[in-house]
Amino acid sequence: MPRTIRLLLFALVLFARQLHAASPVSDRLLIRGNIVTPQGVIANGWLDIEHGRIARIAITRPDLTADVPALETSDFIFPGFIDLHDHPSFNVFPRWTPPHKFPNRYAWREWDVVKTLLETPAAALLKDHSAFCDIDEYVEIKALIGGTTSMIGFSGHGLAKPQPGCIKGLVRNLDVYTGFYGTEQGHERIVNSIGITSRDMTPEDVARVRREIAAGAIDLLAIHIAEGLPTDPESAHELDQLDAAGLLTSHTTLIHSVGLSPSQFARAHRAGASIVWSPRSNLELYGATANVDAAFRQGVTIALAPDWSPTGSDNMLDEIKYASDVNRDRLDGLFSSRQLVEMASSIPARIAHIDDKVGTLAPGMLADFFLVRHDASNPANPYEVLVDGSVDNIDLVVIGGVPVYGEPGFFKELGIKSELLSICNQSRALNSAALTAGSFAQVQARLEAKMHTVGSSLAPLAECVH
């Protein structure tokens, strides 16, 4: 064989190897575990994943060729969490404990201390558009650690549209880019709004959203309503404003709802609206949270989300655990562990009208899920295992059939190039090909330096308290 042909063939082989190494995973993946479905747990079942979707759930191992990656575990497999209320741009900031409580969100948003600690440095960070992709990667990893596969909140960070391409990586961004509707931005069917008052939503915005809902172009308006005490007149009046604007509909979810009365919850239910409950941040800021007891008894659909990490939880799992404590201590066990977990998965999927894509594990659904380690020798309620566990129990997070975060041994077994990091003194790995702003170590170093320039420090990925 002539030398030039041999060199050409060598180059082609090398290129193919490099292409394979950069590819996050093959078009097919098989994972065994205890699959948590709405109908019950399928013990030692197999998720057969093809082209990012669950092709089938099998009781016995499907016949496969030798080159199909397969992972055998005894873990519980849950659908990925869907975070319908977050402000991810702020999740790089450390936890802030307010020195006192506030009557409503306007009181602390307009306070000089908050402007100095959060608002001004956040604006300075985002003014440097080159920082966005580092922030995006860091906070999406922060969400992944707790089992989140879809989230909301980046649409209001002030960058020109379309947003940087890094927004397409890792966690699905429901208000910016999910991959549900093609490969381009601008096709999402969820609008995220900070509020209905003139401070936050112009009359033109109100009219546009109303038209788009009526035309079937928008599936969900997620809007902050009544984020203040029931005794605060401005908070209590916001539901009236929303209704007068023609935006209290079955395509509306009311974020916070701390100030709503039982009769207002009944009114929301009649309109078909739902609520998003964020107990940790509410109690930190106001000393009170939404009357979910009244909302539940009025038939209102309730989702659960962390708000943001400065006063809320770092991730969805931590917020579920916090809500479980509130449920026990303040609500006399109103909700079961299963209900709390579903408030973070199947229920927000239904609220957002994406329950035909994500939120449950079934054939035809997108393969967004996570694996939770447990004592396989001790049969247990999977929902209680999850609620009683912590982030270091999460062994693997998969989005669109691609393993993106988890136990290093799993990545090695699947032949996926990964980068190691430490979470709560546990070794974990990130899919190197899925990282959109470069290696995590580089992103972390750049962010630490940028946070210093704005007079702050970088928040940890997780609070490791057991």
Tab-separated table of C-alpha atoms in Angstrom, residues 138-419:
chain	number	residue	atom	x	y	z
A	138	TYR	CA	-22.132	26.467	37.015
A	139	VAL	CA	-25.753	26.928	38.065
A	140	GLU	CA	-27.033	24.175	35.782
A	141	ILE	CA	-24.553	21.771	37.382
A	142	LYS	CA	-25.822	23.035	40.740
A	143	ALA	CA	-29.337	22.045	39.618
A	144	LEU	CA	-28.229	18.678	38.177
A	145	ILE	CA	-26.780	17.628	41.516
A	146	GLY	CA	-30.313	17.597	42.938
A	147	GLY	CA	-31.920	15.700	40.038
A	148	THR	CA	-33.219	18.662	38.004
A	149	THR	CA	-33.444	18.046	34.259
A	150	SER	CA	-35.632	21.056	33.268
A	151	MET	CA	-35.769	24.542	34.764
A	152	ILE	CA	-37.018	28.066	34.190
A	153	GLY	CA	-35.649	31.544	34.779
A	154	PHE	CA	-32.899	32.528	32.352
A	155	SER	CA	-35.214	34.481	30.049
A	156	GLY	CA	-34.959	37.641	32.123
A	157	HIS	CA	-31.197	38.033	32.448
A	158	GLY	CA	-30.987	40.957	30.035
A	159	LEU	CA	-28.952	39.537	27.159
A	160	ALA	CA	-30.046	40.183	23.603
A	161	LYS	CA	-31.924	37.404	21.856
A	162	PRO	CA	-31.049	34.842	20.727
A	163	GLN	CA	-29.084	34.023	23.836
A	164	PRO	CA	-25.604	32.460	23.681
A	165	GLY	CA	-25.486	28.922	22.316
A	166	CYS	CA	-24.314	27.559	25.672
A	167	ILE	CA	-27.936	27.786	26.834
A	168	LYS	CA	-28.577	24.629	24.798
A	169	GLY	CA	-26.394	22.478	27.029
A	170	LEU	CA	-27.018	20.435	30.174
A	171	VAL	CA	-30.412	21.227	31.806
A	172	ARG	CA	-33.382	22.043	29.551
A	173	ASN	CA	-34.326	25.731	29.865
A	174	LEU	CA	-38.108	25.831	29.548
A	175	ASP	CA	-38.378	29.541	28.749
A	176	VAL	CA	-35.333	29.786	26.467
A	177	TYR	CA	-34.381	26.477	24.843
A	178	THR	CA	-35.449	22.891	25.539
A	179	GLY	CA	-34.840	21.057	22.305
A	180	PHE	CA	-38.540	20.122	22.255
A	181	TYR	CA	-39.281	22.254	19.194
A	182	GLY	CA	-36.203	21.976	17.003
A	183	THR	CA	-32.629	23.163	17.169
A	184	GLU	CA	-33.191	26.919	17.240
A	185	GLN	CA	-34.143	29.293	20.058
A	186	GLY	CA	-37.366	31.274	19.984
A	187	HIS	CA	-39.873	28.423	19.844
A	188	GLU	CA	-40.543	27.801	23.544
A	189	ARG	CA	-44.144	27.994	24.709
A	190	ILE	CA	-43.557	29.227	28.280
A	191	VAL	CA	-43.368	32.854	29.401
A	192	ASN	CA	-41.758	33.711	32.729
A	193	SER	CA	-42.723	37.028	34.376
A	194	ILE	CA	-41.536	38.616	37.613
A	195	GLY	CA	-44.976	40.142	38.259
A	196	ILE	CA	-48.150	41.807	37.001
A	197	THR	CA	-47.612	45.333	38.357
A	198	SER	CA	-46.214	48.148	36.239
A	199	ARG	CA	-42.851	47.619	37.972
A	200	ASP	CA	-42.472	44.322	36.131
A	201	MET	CA	-44.852	44.050	33.164
A	202	THR	CA	-45.739	46.815	30.719
A	203	PRO	CA	-49.277	47.160	29.306
A	204	GLU	CA	-47.821	46.138	25.941
A	205	ASP	CA	-46.387	42.949	27.443
A	206	VAL	CA	-49.717	42.162	29.099
A	207	ALA	CA	-51.592	42.613	25.824
A	208	ARG	CA	-49.085	40.519	23.893
A	209	VAL	CA	-49.173	37.603	26.347
A	210	ARG	CA	-52.972	37.711	26.464
A	211	ARG	CA	-53.129	37.546	22.658
A	212	GLU	CA	-50.617	34.700	22.463
A	213	ILE	CA	-52.456	32.630	25.076
A	214	ALA	CA	-55.746	33.176	23.218
A	215	ALA	CA	-54.082	32.187	19.936
A	216	GLY	CA	-52.642	29.002	21.433
A	217	ALA	CA	-49.055	30.189	20.977
A	218	ILE	CA	-48.263	30.047	24.716
A	219	ASP	CA	-48.868	27.047	26.948
A	220	LEU	CA	-47.952	28.653	30.268
A	221	LEU	CA	-47.504	32.037	31.896
A	222	ALA	CA	-45.455	31.579	35.081
A	223	ILE	CA	-45.888	34.790	37.058
A	224	HIS	CA	-45.026	36.007	40.565
A	225	ILE	CA	-48.272	36.828	42.372
A	226	ALA	CA	-48.961	37.788	46.002
A	227	GLU	CA	-45.383	37.411	47.217
A	228	GLY	CA	-46.081	39.005	50.557
A	229	LEU	CA	-48.021	38.520	53.756
A	230	PRO	CA	-51.826	38.108	53.678
A	231	THR	CA	-51.992	41.343	55.681
A	232	ASP	CA	-50.154	43.233	52.931
A	233	PRO	CA	-52.781	44.982	50.759
A	234	GLU	CA	-50.572	45.271	47.672
A	235	SER	CA	-49.842	41.546	47.605
A	236	ALA	CA	-53.471	40.599	48.138
A	237	HIS	CA	-54.567	42.896	45.285
A	238	GLU	CA	-52.299	41.346	42.641
A	239	LEU	CA	-54.687	38.503	41.867
A	240	ASP	CA	-57.343	41.098	41.003
A	241	GLN	CA	-54.874	42.840	38.690
A	242	LEU	CA	-54.003	39.568	36.997
A	243	ASP	CA	-57.677	38.729	36.504
A	244	ALA	CA	-58.500	42.213	35.209
A	245	ALA	CA	-55.706	41.827	32.662
A	246	GLY	CA	-57.321	38.633	31.375
A	247	LEU	CA	-54.368	36.507	32.492
A	248	LEU	CA	-55.942	34.357	35.204
A	249	THR	CA	-56.480	31.233	33.107
A	250	SER	CA	-55.748	27.529	32.893
A	251	HIS	CA	-52.477	28.559	31.224
A	252	THR	CA	-51.305	30.476	34.310
A	253	THR	CA	-49.288	29.324	37.287
A	254	LEU	CA	-49.069	31.673	40.272
A	255	ILE	CA	-45.575	31.758	41.768
A	256	HIS	CA	-45.434	32.124	45.580
A	257	SER	CA	-49.099	33.043	46.368
A	258	VAL	CA	-48.121	33.725	49.992
A	259	GLY	CA	-50.730	36.478	50.364
A	260	LEU	CA	-53.700	34.626	48.842
A	261	SER	CA	-56.748	33.830	50.990
A	262	PRO	CA	-58.778	30.599	50.814
A	263	SER	CA	-61.424	32.380	48.740
A	264	GLN	CA	-58.745	33.598	46.319
A	265	PHE	CA	-57.418	30.062	45.977
A	266	ALA	CA	-60.972	28.964	45.159
A	267	ARG	CA	-61.095	31.682	42.522
A	268	ALA	CA	-57.780	30.525	41.047
A	269	HIS	CA	-59.085	26.970	40.941
A	270	ARG	CA	-62.247	28.021	39.097
A	271	ALA	CA	-60.038	29.695	36.491
A	272	GLY	CA	-57.942	26.537	36.161
A	273	ALA	CA	-54.774	28.231	37.429
A	274	SER	CA	-52.130	26.447	39.485
A	275	ILE	CA	-49.513	27.610	42.019
A	276	VAL	CA	-45.794	27.086	42.595
A	277	TRP	CA	-44.845	26.719	46.260
A	278	SER	CA	-41.383	27.808	47.491
A	279	PRO	CA	-41.545	27.341	51.273
A	280	ARG	CA	-37.902	27.837	52.247
A	281	SER	CA	-37.437	31.224	50.586
A	282	ASN	CA	-40.896	32.362	51.743
A	283	LEU	CA	-40.189	31.554	55.378
A	284	GLU	CA	-36.718	33.125	55.232
A	285	LEU	CA	-38.031	36.383	53.759
A	286	TYR	CA	-41.543	36.736	55.202
A	287	GLY	CA	-41.838	34.290	58.085
A	288	ALA	CA	-44.825	32.762	56.281
A	289	THR	CA	-45.498	30.704	53.181
A	290	ALA	CA	-48.443	29.987	50.910
A	291	ASN	CA	-51.497	28.482	52.601
A	292	VAL	CA	-51.086	25.231	50.678
A	293	ASP	CA	-53.510	23.522	53.059
A	294	ALA	CA	-56.302	25.832	51.839
A	295	ALA	CA	-55.087	25.657	48.237
A	296	PHE	CA	-55.030	21.854	48.290
A	297	ARG	CA	-58.493	21.625	49.850
A	298	GLN	CA	-59.807	24.045	47.214
A	299	GLY	CA	-58.499	21.702	44.517
A	300	VAL	CA	-55.634	23.904	43.295
A	301	THR	CA	-52.782	22.068	41.566
A	302	ILE	CA	-49.520	22.678	43.457
A	303	ALA	CA	-45.950	22.418	42.194
A	304	LEU	CA	-42.806	22.802	44.298
A	305	ALA	CA	-39.663	24.790	43.394
A	306	PRO	CA	-36.702	26.402	45.206
A	307	ASP	CA	-36.952	30.084	44.037
A	308	TRP	CA	-33.189	30.737	44.215
A	309	SER	CA	-30.308	29.665	46.381
A	310	PRO	CA	-29.607	32.959	48.259
A	311	THR	CA	-32.713	32.440	50.446
A	312	GLY	CA	-34.199	29.238	49.024
A	313	SER	CA	-32.701	25.827	48.336
A	314	ASP	CA	-29.692	24.975	46.193
A	315	ASN	CA	-31.636	22.401	44.219
A	316	MET	CA	-34.982	20.643	43.899
A	317	LEU	CA	-34.124	17.724	46.148
A	318	ASP	CA	-33.145	20.055	48.977
A	319	GLU	CA	-36.423	21.957	48.534
A	320	ILE	CA	-38.412	18.703	48.684
A	321	LYS	CA	-36.618	17.815	51.915
A	322	TYR	CA	-37.369	21.264	53.350
A	323	ALA	CA	-41.014	21.009	52.283
A	324	SER	CA	-41.173	17.604	53.962
A	325	ASP	CA	-40.144	19.212	57.265
A	326	VAL	CA	-42.737	21.977	56.802
A	327	ASN	CA	-45.313	19.322	55.960
A	328	ARG	CA	-44.556	17.470	59.187
A	329	ASP	CA	-44.182	20.461	61.506
A	330	ARG	CA	-46.804	22.892	60.159
A	331	LEU	CA	-49.246	20.883	58.034
A	332	ASP	CA	-49.772	17.784	60.172
A	333	GLY	CA	-48.517	15.521	57.380
A	334	LEU	CA	-50.977	16.816	54.768
A	335	PHE	CA	-48.852	15.526	51.882
A	336	SER	CA	-47.272	12.109	51.448
A	337	SER	CA	-43.662	11.715	50.315
A	338	ARG	CA	-44.983	10.598	46.944
A	339	GLN	CA	-47.065	13.767	46.583
A	340	LEU	CA	-44.064	15.964	47.431
A	341	VAL	CA	-41.909	14.200	44.823
A	342	GLU	CA	-44.673	14.444	42.216
A	343	MET	CA	-44.956	18.191	42.966
A	344	ALA	CA	-41.441	18.387	41.532
A	345	SER	CA	-41.876	16.062	38.541
A	346	SER	CA	-45.172	14.940	37.002
A	347	ILE	CA	-47.228	17.863	38.356
A	348	PRO	CA	-45.028	20.696	36.987
A	349	ALA	CA	-44.879	18.792	33.684
A	350	ARG	CA	-48.681	18.820	33.576
A	351	ILE	CA	-48.848	22.499	34.597
A	352	ALA	CA	-46.408	23.424	31.804
A	353	HIS	CA	-48.274	21.250	29.268
A	354	ILE	CA	-45.129	19.227	28.597
A	355	ASP	CA	-46.339	16.021	30.245
A	356	ASP	CA	-46.326	14.297	26.855
A	357	LYS	CA	-42.538	14.751	26.833
A	358	VAL	CA	-41.169	14.672	30.392
A	359	GLY	CA	-42.228	14.185	34.013
A	360	THR	CA	-42.888	10.434	34.039
A	361	LEU	CA	-41.133	7.278	32.894
A	362	ALA	CA	-43.002	5.546	30.086
A	363	PRO	CA	-42.372	4.406	26.510
A	364	GLY	CA	-42.281	7.345	24.115
A	365	MET	CA	-41.216	9.866	26.765
A	366	LEU	CA	-37.909	11.708	26.567
A	367	ALA	CA	-35.239	9.928	28.605
A	368	ASP	CA	-34.862	12.525	31.391
A	369	PHE	CA	-34.316	10.748	34.703
A	370	PHE	CA	-31.975	10.156	37.630
A	371	LEU	CA	-30.824	7.183	39.688
A	372	VAL	CA	-30.910	7.097	43.499
A	373	ARG	CA	-28.782	4.713	45.544
A	374	HIS	CA	-30.410	2.849	48.425
A	375	ASP	CA	-29.936	-0.226	50.581
A	376	ALA	CA	-31.007	-2.919	48.129
A	377	SER	CA	-31.224	-5.498	50.930
A	378	ASN	CA	-33.896	-3.454	52.703
A	379	PRO	CA	-37.149	-3.044	50.688
A	380	ALA	CA	-38.414	0.505	51.046
A	381	ASN	CA	-40.844	3.098	49.763
A	382	PRO	CA	-38.887	4.757	46.924
A	383	TYR	CA	-40.379	8.181	47.641
A	384	GLU	CA	-39.310	8.026	51.283
A	385	VAL	CA	-35.842	6.869	50.229
A	386	LEU	CA	-35.574	9.963	48.042
A	387	VAL	CA	-36.960	12.436	50.589
A	388	ASP	CA	-34.867	10.988	53.421
A	389	GLY	CA	-31.704	10.924	51.301
A	390	SER	CA	-29.402	13.681	50.114
A	391	VAL	CA	-27.620	14.832	46.980
A	392	ASP	CA	-24.793	12.357	47.510
A	393	ASN	CA	-27.319	9.529	47.042
A	394	ILE	CA	-27.911	10.570	43.422
A	395	ASP	CA	-25.816	8.227	41.300
A	396	LEU	CA	-26.630	9.380	37.767
A	397	VAL	CA	-28.579	12.105	35.931
A	398	VAL	CA	-29.591	11.481	32.311
A	399	ILE	CA	-31.083	14.097	29.952
A	400	GLY	CA	-32.323	13.119	26.514
A	401	GLY	CA	-30.676	9.725	26.904
A	402	VAL	CA	-27.282	11.304	27.652
A	403	PRO	CA	-25.665	10.682	31.063
A	404	VAL	CA	-24.486	14.128	32.181
A	405	TYR	CA	-23.626	13.794	35.882
A	406	GLY	CA	-23.092	11.036	38.404
A	407	GLU	CA	-20.982	8.238	39.782
A	408	PRO	CA	-17.553	8.125	38.056
A	409	GLY	CA	-17.661	4.347	37.789
A	410	PHE	CA	-20.829	4.545	35.702
A	411	PHE	CA	-19.177	6.908	33.220
A	412	LYS	CA	-16.176	4.604	32.979
A	413	GLU	CA	-18.427	1.599	32.457
A	414	LEU	CA	-20.316	3.408	29.686
A	415	GLY	CA	-17.095	4.594	28.041
A	416	ILE	CA	-17.904	8.298	28.439
A	417	LYS	CA	-15.095	10.807	28.884
A	418	SER	CA	-15.709	12.717	32.111
A	419	GLU	CA	-14.340	15.321	34.484
